[in-house]
């Protein structure tokens, strides 16, 4: 059985609608999953590099789970990448600790599928933003999988309707099912 590590990069999962549901659904459906919540582990943004590298070393499948912020990852998650993927660990002539592991980038966007289209509000497809992730996997020798994402997941309490909330819930459950299926297929 492959060991799965989910890195939760949401800066405040307690206030999350989509990512928190995705993570709890995956935990319900899969054994052998370790979830590291960066928001509760590192409220001061001081990452324990050794602990994170140990967790990565134990894993066969690494899932980056986050909400899309400014066309990228939240700052806490980006800092985790910066601090943990060190020379001699993740890259460089001796940096082979992630070699052969599988990386699944799993994220939610506020923008809809129509927004992320040529001619849409964002003017380009969501896949235009994938190279930063695939190139990181490439440098670290990880097997990059097609990202798993859900769009139109922006819910604002007191502003969004109950129908919008129900849609986000349904999409999050579907997202979790796709993620579980992908992990099981590896
Ligand atoms: C600081 C910030 C930046 C965001 N930037 C983007 C963005 O660049 N593109 C996008 O589609 N949605 C963006 N969003 C919307 C989030 O992706 C969306 O709210 C999130 O995926 C919902 O997940 P959650 O319920 O787990 O928080 C942003 C939201 C915040 C708070």
PDB file of C-alpha atoms and ligand atoms in Angstrom:
ATOM      1  CA  UNK A   1       0.000   0.000   0.000  1.00  0.00           C
ATOM      2  CA  UNK A   2       1.448   3.342  -1.031  1.00  0.00           C
ATOM      3  CA  UNK A   3       1.921   5.929   1.690  1.00  0.00           C
ATOM      4  CA  UNK A   4       0.065   9.132   0.885  1.00  0.00           C
ATOM      5  CA  UNK A   5       1.038  12.503   2.307  1.00  0.00           C
ATOM      6  CA  UNK A   6      -1.351  15.430   1.914  1.00  0.00           C
ATOM      7  CA  UNK A   7       0.163  18.839   2.514  1.00  0.00           C
ATOM      8  CA  UNK A   8      -2.682  21.209   3.313  1.00  0.00           C
ATOM      9  CA  UNK A   9      -1.557  24.669   2.234  1.00  0.00           C
ATOM     10  CA  UNK A  10      -4.725  26.561   3.192  1.00  0.00           C
ATOM     11  CA  UNK A  11      -3.755  29.462   5.473  1.00  0.00           C
ATOM     12  CA  UNK A  12      -6.903  29.013   7.592  1.00  0.00           C
ATOM     13  CA  UNK A  13      -8.602  25.677   7.088  1.00  0.00           C
ATOM     14  CA  UNK A  14     -11.132  26.460   9.822  1.00  0.00           C
ATOM     15  CA  UNK A  15     -12.595  29.106   7.491  1.00  0.00           C
ATOM     16  CA  UNK A  16     -12.371  26.936   4.369  1.00  0.00           C
ATOM     17  CA  UNK A  17     -15.444  25.543   2.653  1.00  0.00           C
ATOM     18  CA  UNK A  18     -13.875  23.618  -0.220  1.00  0.00           C
ATOM     19  CA  UNK A  19     -10.430  22.461   0.865  1.00  0.00           C
ATOM     20  CA  UNK A  20     -11.502  21.339   4.337  1.00  0.00           C
ATOM     21  CA  UNK A  21     -14.287  19.186   2.857  1.00  0.00           C
ATOM     22  CA  UNK A  22     -11.971  17.710   0.207  1.00  0.00           C
ATOM     23  CA  UNK A  23      -9.421  16.733   2.851  1.00  0.00           C
ATOM     24  CA  UNK A  24     -11.955  15.229   5.262  1.00  0.00           C
ATOM     25  CA  UNK A  25     -13.591  13.212   2.455  1.00  0.00           C
ATOM     26  CA  UNK A  26     -10.232  11.795   1.330  1.00  0.00           C
ATOM     27  CA  UNK A  27      -9.374  10.882   4.925  1.00  0.00           C
ATOM     28  CA  UNK A  28     -12.700   9.043   5.223  1.00  0.00           C
ATOM     29  CA  UNK A  29     -12.097   7.050   2.062  1.00  0.00           C
ATOM     30  CA  UNK A  30      -8.405   6.159   2.284  1.00  0.00           C
ATOM     31  CA  UNK A  31      -6.259   4.500   4.934  1.00  0.00           C
ATOM     32  CA  UNK A  32      -2.583   5.259   5.119  1.00  0.00           C
ATOM     33  CA  UNK A  33      -2.981   8.986   4.590  1.00  0.00           C
ATOM     34  CA  UNK A  34      -0.996  11.504   6.596  1.00  0.00           C
ATOM     35  CA  UNK A  35      -2.329  15.061   6.484  1.00  0.00           C
ATOM     36  CA  UNK A  36      -0.055  17.906   7.490  1.00  0.00           C
ATOM     37  CA  UNK A  37      -1.997  21.115   8.104  1.00  0.00           C
ATOM     38  CA  UNK A  38       0.439  23.933   7.579  1.00  0.00           C
ATOM     39  CA  UNK A  39      -1.968  26.473   9.119  1.00  0.00           C
ATOM     40  CA  UNK A  40      -2.061  24.755  12.513  1.00  0.00           C
ATOM     41  CA  UNK A  41       1.526  23.454  12.437  1.00  0.00           C
ATOM     42  CA  UNK A  42       2.980  26.817  11.477  1.00  0.00           C
ATOM     43  CA  UNK A  43       0.727  29.734  12.474  1.00  0.00           C
ATOM     44  CA  UNK A  44       3.948  31.785  12.763  1.00  0.00           C
ATOM     45  CA  UNK A  45       5.173  30.635   9.308  1.00  0.00           C
ATOM     46  CA  UNK A  46       8.301  29.122  10.895  1.00  0.00           C
ATOM     47  CA  UNK A  47       8.487  25.794   9.072  1.00  0.00           C
ATOM     48  CA  UNK A  48      10.152  22.822  10.792  1.00  0.00           C
ATOM     49  CA  UNK A  49      12.249  21.802   7.808  1.00  0.00           C
ATOM     50  CA  UNK A  50      13.508  18.529   9.303  1.00  0.00           C
ATOM     51  CA  UNK A  51       9.993  17.388  10.235  1.00  0.00           C
ATOM     52  CA  UNK A  52       8.678  18.247   6.771  1.00  0.00           C
ATOM     53  CA  UNK A  53      11.564  16.541   4.998  1.00  0.00           C
ATOM     54  CA  UNK A  54      11.048  13.443   7.175  1.00  0.00           C
ATOM     55  CA  UNK A  55       7.362  13.370   6.226  1.00  0.00           C
ATOM     56  CA  UNK A  56       8.213  13.721   2.532  1.00  0.00           C
ATOM     57  CA  UNK A  57      10.841  10.991   2.775  1.00  0.00           C
ATOM     58  CA  UNK A  58       8.264   8.554   4.232  1.00  0.00           C
ATOM     59  CA  UNK A  59       5.718   9.194   1.464  1.00  0.00           C
ATOM     60  CA  UNK A  60       5.263   7.520  -1.912  1.00  0.00           C
ATOM     61  CA  UNK A  61       2.551   9.897  -3.101  1.00  0.00           C
ATOM     62  CA  UNK A  62       2.632  13.596  -2.227  1.00  0.00           C
ATOM     63  CA  UNK A  63      -0.524  15.681  -2.623  1.00  0.00           C
ATOM     64  CA  UNK A  64      -0.315  19.452  -2.619  1.00  0.00           C
ATOM     65  CA  UNK A  65      -3.791  20.588  -1.533  1.00  0.00           C
ATOM     66  CA  UNK A  66      -4.487  24.314  -1.614  1.00  0.00           C
ATOM     67  CA  UNK A  67      -6.803  27.109  -2.733  1.00  0.00           C
ATOM     68  CA  UNK A  68      -5.500  28.997  -5.784  1.00  0.00           C
ATOM     69  CA  UNK A  69      -4.360  32.450  -4.601  1.00  0.00           C
ATOM     70  CA  UNK A  70      -3.172  35.045  -7.097  1.00  0.00           C
ATOM     71  CA  UNK A  71      -2.654  32.396  -9.778  1.00  0.00           C
ATOM     72  CA  UNK A  72      -0.391  30.395  -7.504  1.00  0.00           C
ATOM     73  CA  UNK A  73      -0.249  28.862  -4.036  1.00  0.00           C
ATOM     74  CA  UNK A  74      -1.026  30.695  -0.780  1.00  0.00           C
ATOM     75  CA  UNK A  75       2.062  32.373   0.740  1.00  0.00           C
ATOM     76  CA  UNK A  76       2.293  29.838   3.603  1.00  0.00           C
ATOM     77  CA  UNK A  77       2.422  26.979   1.138  1.00  0.00           C
ATOM     78  CA  UNK A  78       4.942  28.756  -1.088  1.00  0.00           C
ATOM     79  CA  UNK A  79       7.147  29.294   1.966  1.00  0.00           C
ATOM     80  CA  UNK A  80       6.840  25.588   2.734  1.00  0.00           C
ATOM     81  CA  UNK A  81       8.077  24.804  -0.792  1.00  0.00           C
ATOM     82  CA  UNK A  82      10.904  27.337  -0.503  1.00  0.00           C
ATOM     83  CA  UNK A  83      12.097  26.176   2.919  1.00  0.00           C
ATOM     84  CA  UNK A  84      11.713  22.417   2.558  1.00  0.00           C
ATOM     85  CA  UNK A  85      12.963  21.778  -0.990  1.00  0.00           C
ATOM     86  CA  UNK A  86      16.581  22.442  -0.170  1.00  0.00           C
ATOM     87  CA  UNK A  87      19.737  21.786  -2.140  1.00  0.00           C
ATOM     88  CA  UNK A  88      21.019  18.353  -1.215  1.00  0.00           C
ATOM     89  CA  UNK A  89      17.493  17.191  -0.356  1.00  0.00           C
ATOM     90  CA  UNK A  90      15.252  18.009  -3.300  1.00  0.00           C
ATOM     91  CA  UNK A  91      17.749  19.038  -5.965  1.00  0.00           C
ATOM     92  CA  UNK A  92      21.472  19.196  -6.693  1.00  0.00           C
ATOM     93  CA  UNK A  93      23.930  16.374  -7.284  1.00  0.00           C
ATOM     94  CA  UNK A  94      23.108  14.742  -3.901  1.00  0.00           C
ATOM     95  CA  UNK A  95      19.525  15.942  -3.756  1.00  0.00           C
ATOM     96  CA  UNK A  96      17.655  12.790  -4.616  1.00  0.00           C
ATOM     97  CA  UNK A  97      15.278  12.360  -1.657  1.00  0.00           C
ATOM     98  CA  UNK A  98      12.151  13.022  -3.716  1.00  0.00           C
ATOM     99  CA  UNK A  99      13.220  11.004  -6.725  1.00  0.00           C
ATOM    100  CA  UNK A 100      10.614   8.530  -7.898  1.00  0.00           C
ATOM    101  CA  UNK A 101       7.813   9.905  -5.713  1.00  0.00           C
ATOM    102  CA  UNK A 102       4.521  10.923  -7.282  1.00  0.00           C
ATOM    103  CA  UNK A 103       3.269  14.515  -7.051  1.00  0.00           C
ATOM    104  CA  UNK A 104      -0.431  15.325  -7.340  1.00  0.00           C
ATOM    105  CA  UNK A 105      -1.280  19.020  -7.366  1.00  0.00           C
ATOM    106  CA  UNK A 106      -4.871  19.346  -6.132  1.00  0.00           C
ATOM    107  CA  UNK A 107      -6.468  22.764  -5.854  1.00  0.00           C
ATOM    108  CA  UNK A 108      -9.595  24.881  -5.977  1.00  0.00           C
ATOM    109  CA  UNK A 109     -10.200  28.154  -7.779  1.00  0.00           C
ATOM    110  CA  UNK A 110     -12.711  30.938  -7.339  1.00  0.00           C
ATOM    111  CA  UNK A 111     -12.763  31.564 -11.083  1.00  0.00           C
ATOM    112  CA  UNK A 112     -15.104  29.431 -13.143  1.00  0.00           C
ATOM    113  CA  UNK A 113     -14.283  27.285 -16.160  1.00  0.00           C
ATOM    114  CA  UNK A 114     -15.687  30.084 -18.359  1.00  0.00           C
ATOM    115  CA  UNK A 115     -13.393  32.601 -16.650  1.00  0.00           C
ATOM    116  CA  UNK A 116     -10.379  30.397 -17.354  1.00  0.00           C
ATOM    117  CA  UNK A 117     -10.801  30.242 -21.109  1.00  0.00           C
ATOM    118  CA  UNK A 118      -9.433  32.153 -24.058  1.00  0.00           C
ATOM    119  CA  UNK A 119     -11.886  35.030 -24.417  1.00  0.00           C
ATOM    120  CA  UNK A 120     -13.061  34.583 -20.830  1.00  0.00           C
ATOM    121  CA  UNK A 121     -12.479  36.877 -17.861  1.00  0.00           C
ATOM    122  CA  UNK A 122      -8.996  35.472 -17.166  1.00  0.00           C
ATOM    123  CA  UNK A 123      -8.130  35.288 -20.868  1.00  0.00           C
ATOM    124  CA  UNK A 124      -6.373  31.950 -20.663  1.00  0.00           C
ATOM    125  CA  UNK A 125      -6.912  28.347 -19.698  1.00  0.00           C
ATOM    126  CA  UNK A 126      -6.157  27.233 -16.149  1.00  0.00           C
ATOM    127  CA  UNK A 127      -3.508  24.887 -17.581  1.00  0.00           C
ATOM    128  CA  UNK A 128      -1.452  27.985 -18.480  1.00  0.00           C
ATOM    129  CA  UNK A 129      -0.594  28.153 -14.774  1.00  0.00           C
ATOM    130  CA  UNK A 130       0.591  24.529 -14.448  1.00  0.00           C
ATOM    131  CA  UNK A 131       4.236  24.857 -15.646  1.00  0.00           C
ATOM    132  CA  UNK A 132       5.487  26.221 -12.313  1.00  0.00           C
ATOM    133  CA  UNK A 133       4.251  23.020 -10.678  1.00  0.00           C
ATOM    134  CA  UNK A 134       5.368  20.539 -13.329  1.00  0.00           C
ATOM    135  CA  UNK A 135       8.801  22.131 -13.512  1.00  0.00           C
ATOM    136  CA  UNK A 136       9.229  21.846  -9.741  1.00  0.00           C
ATOM    137  CA  UNK A 137       8.362  18.158  -9.974  1.00  0.00           C
ATOM    138  CA  UNK A 138      10.804  17.781 -12.860  1.00  0.00           C
ATOM    139  CA  UNK A 139      13.689  19.404 -10.984  1.00  0.00           C
ATOM    140  CA  UNK A 140      13.012  17.215  -7.947  1.00  0.00           C
ATOM    141  CA  UNK A 141      12.660  13.994  -9.945  1.00  0.00           C
ATOM    142  CA  UNK A 142       9.005  13.500  -9.016  1.00  0.00           C
ATOM    143  CA  UNK A 143       6.431  11.981 -11.355  1.00  0.00           C
ATOM    144  CA  UNK A 144       4.001  14.825 -12.070  1.00  0.00           C
ATOM    145  CA  UNK A 145       0.365  13.875 -12.553  1.00  0.00           C
ATOM    146  CA  UNK A 146      -2.295  15.879 -14.357  1.00  0.00           C
ATOM    147  CA  UNK A 147      -3.512  18.329 -11.677  1.00  0.00           C
ATOM    148  CA  UNK A 148      -6.879  17.736 -10.044  1.00  0.00           C
ATOM    149  CA  UNK A 149      -8.849  20.947  -9.654  1.00  0.00           C
ATOM    150  CA  UNK A 150     -12.319  22.365  -9.106  1.00  0.00           C
ATOM    151  CA  UNK A 151     -13.411  25.741 -10.388  1.00  0.00           C
ATOM    152  CA  UNK A 152     -16.040  28.223  -9.235  1.00  0.00           C
ATOM    153  CA  UNK A 153     -15.379  27.268  -5.588  1.00  0.00           C
ATOM    154  CA  UNK A 154     -15.524  30.762  -4.105  1.00  0.00           C
ATOM    155  CA  UNK A 155     -18.033  30.868  -1.258  1.00  0.00           C
ATOM    156  CA  UNK A 156     -18.424  34.010   0.841  1.00  0.00           C
ATOM    157  CA  UNK A 157     -20.471  33.629   4.019  1.00  0.00           C
ATOM    158  CA  UNK A 158     -23.292  36.151   4.084  1.00  0.00           C
ATOM    159  CA  UNK A 159     -22.891  36.973   0.382  1.00  0.00           C
ATOM    160  CA  UNK A 160     -23.122  33.689  -1.550  1.00  0.00           C
ATOM    161  CA  UNK A 161     -26.493  31.948  -1.747  1.00  0.00           C
ATOM    162  CA  UNK A 162     -27.327  28.598  -0.178  1.00  0.00           C
ATOM    163  CA  UNK A 163     -27.494  27.168  -3.701  1.00  0.00           C
ATOM    164  CA  UNK A 164     -23.914  28.339  -4.314  1.00  0.00           C
ATOM    165  CA  UNK A 165     -22.870  26.725  -1.039  1.00  0.00           C
ATOM    166  CA  UNK A 166     -24.545  23.461  -2.063  1.00  0.00           C
ATOM    167  CA  UNK A 167     -22.675  23.598  -5.391  1.00  0.00           C
ATOM    168  CA  UNK A 168     -19.329  24.106  -3.660  1.00  0.00           C
ATOM    169  CA  UNK A 169     -20.085  21.154  -1.350  1.00  0.00           C
ATOM    170  CA  UNK A 170     -21.065  18.891  -4.244  1.00  0.00           C
ATOM    171  CA  UNK A 171     -18.001  19.905  -6.257  1.00  0.00           C
ATOM    172  CA  UNK A 172     -15.720  19.330  -3.278  1.00  0.00           C
ATOM    173  CA  UNK A 173     -17.122  15.821  -2.800  1.00  0.00           C
ATOM    174  CA  UNK A 174     -16.651  15.111  -6.505  1.00  0.00           C
ATOM    175  CA  UNK A 175     -13.108  16.534  -6.295  1.00  0.00           C
ATOM    176  CA  UNK A 176     -12.293  14.209  -3.389  1.00  0.00           C
ATOM    177  CA  UNK A 177     -13.655  11.227  -5.335  1.00  0.00           C
ATOM    178  CA  UNK A 178     -11.431  12.089  -8.327  1.00  0.00           C
ATOM    179  CA  UNK A 179      -8.423  12.467  -6.062  1.00  0.00           C
ATOM    180  CA  UNK A 180      -9.068   9.150  -4.318  1.00  0.00           C
ATOM    181  CA  UNK A 181      -9.532   7.405  -7.677  1.00  0.00           C
ATOM    182  CA  UNK A 182      -6.261   8.853  -8.936  1.00  0.00           C
ATOM    183  CA  UNK A 183      -4.366   7.764  -5.834  1.00  0.00           C
ATOM    184  CA  UNK A 184      -5.845   4.276  -6.031  1.00  0.00           C
ATOM    185  CA  UNK A 185      -4.816   3.981  -9.683  1.00  0.00           C
ATOM    186  CA  UNK A 186      -1.132   4.583  -8.935  1.00  0.00           C
TER     187      UNK A 186
HETATM  188  C1  LIG B   1      -6.080  36.024  -1.238  1.00  0.00           C
HETATM  189  C2  LIG B   1      -6.928  35.300  -2.258  1.00  0.00           C
HETATM  190  C3  LIG B   1      -6.489  35.208  -3.563  1.00  0.00           C
HETATM  191  C4  LIG B   1      -7.238  34.515  -4.515  1.00  0.00           C
HETATM  192  N1  LIG B   1      -6.775  34.432  -5.798  1.00  0.00           N
HETATM  193  C5  LIG B   1      -7.473  33.724  -6.708  1.00  0.00           C
HETATM  194  C6  LIG B   1      -6.977  33.597  -8.046  1.00  0.00           C
HETATM  195  O1  LIG B   1      -5.908  34.084  -8.414  1.00  0.00           O
HETATM  196  N2  LIG B   1      -7.731  32.887  -8.930  1.00  0.00           N
HETATM  197  C7  LIG B   1      -8.907  32.297  -8.578  1.00  0.00           C
HETATM  198  O2  LIG B   1      -9.531  31.672  -9.432  1.00  0.00           O
HETATM  199  N3  LIG B   1      -9.393  32.393  -7.306  1.00  0.00           N
HETATM  200  C8  LIG B   1      -8.700  33.084  -6.379  1.00  0.00           C
HETATM  201  N4  LIG B   1      -9.159  33.163  -5.087  1.00  0.00           N
HETATM  202  C9  LIG B   1     -10.373  32.410  -4.698  1.00  0.00           C
HETATM  203  C10 LIG B   1      -9.972  31.110  -3.975  1.00  0.00           C
HETATM  204  O3  LIG B   1      -9.233  30.268  -4.840  1.00  0.00           O
HETATM  205  C11 LIG B   1     -11.203  30.371  -3.452  1.00  0.00           C
HETATM  206  O4  LIG B   1     -11.829  31.202  -2.534  1.00  0.00           O
HETATM  207  C12 LIG B   1     -10.816  29.045  -2.805  1.00  0.00           C
HETATM  208  O5  LIG B   1     -10.380  28.135  -3.784  1.00  0.00           O
HETATM  209  C13 LIG B   1     -11.966  28.449  -2.025  1.00  0.00           C
HETATM  210  O6  LIG B   1     -11.443  27.399  -1.220  1.00  0.00           O
HETATM  211  P1  LIG B   1     -11.714  27.315   0.373  1.00  0.00           P
HETATM  212  O7  LIG B   1     -13.197  27.269   0.566  1.00  0.00           O
HETATM  213  O8  LIG B   1     -11.035  26.057   0.814  1.00  0.00           O
HETATM  214  O9  LIG B   1     -11.106  28.549   0.997  1.00  0.00           O
HETATM  215  C14 LIG B   1      -8.456  33.890  -4.135  1.00  0.00           C
HETATM  216  C15 LIG B   1      -8.903  34.007  -2.807  1.00  0.00           C
HETATM  217  C16 LIG B   1      -8.154  34.699  -1.877  1.00  0.00           C
HETATM  218  C17 LIG B   1      -8.665  34.809  -0.454  1.00  0.00           C
END
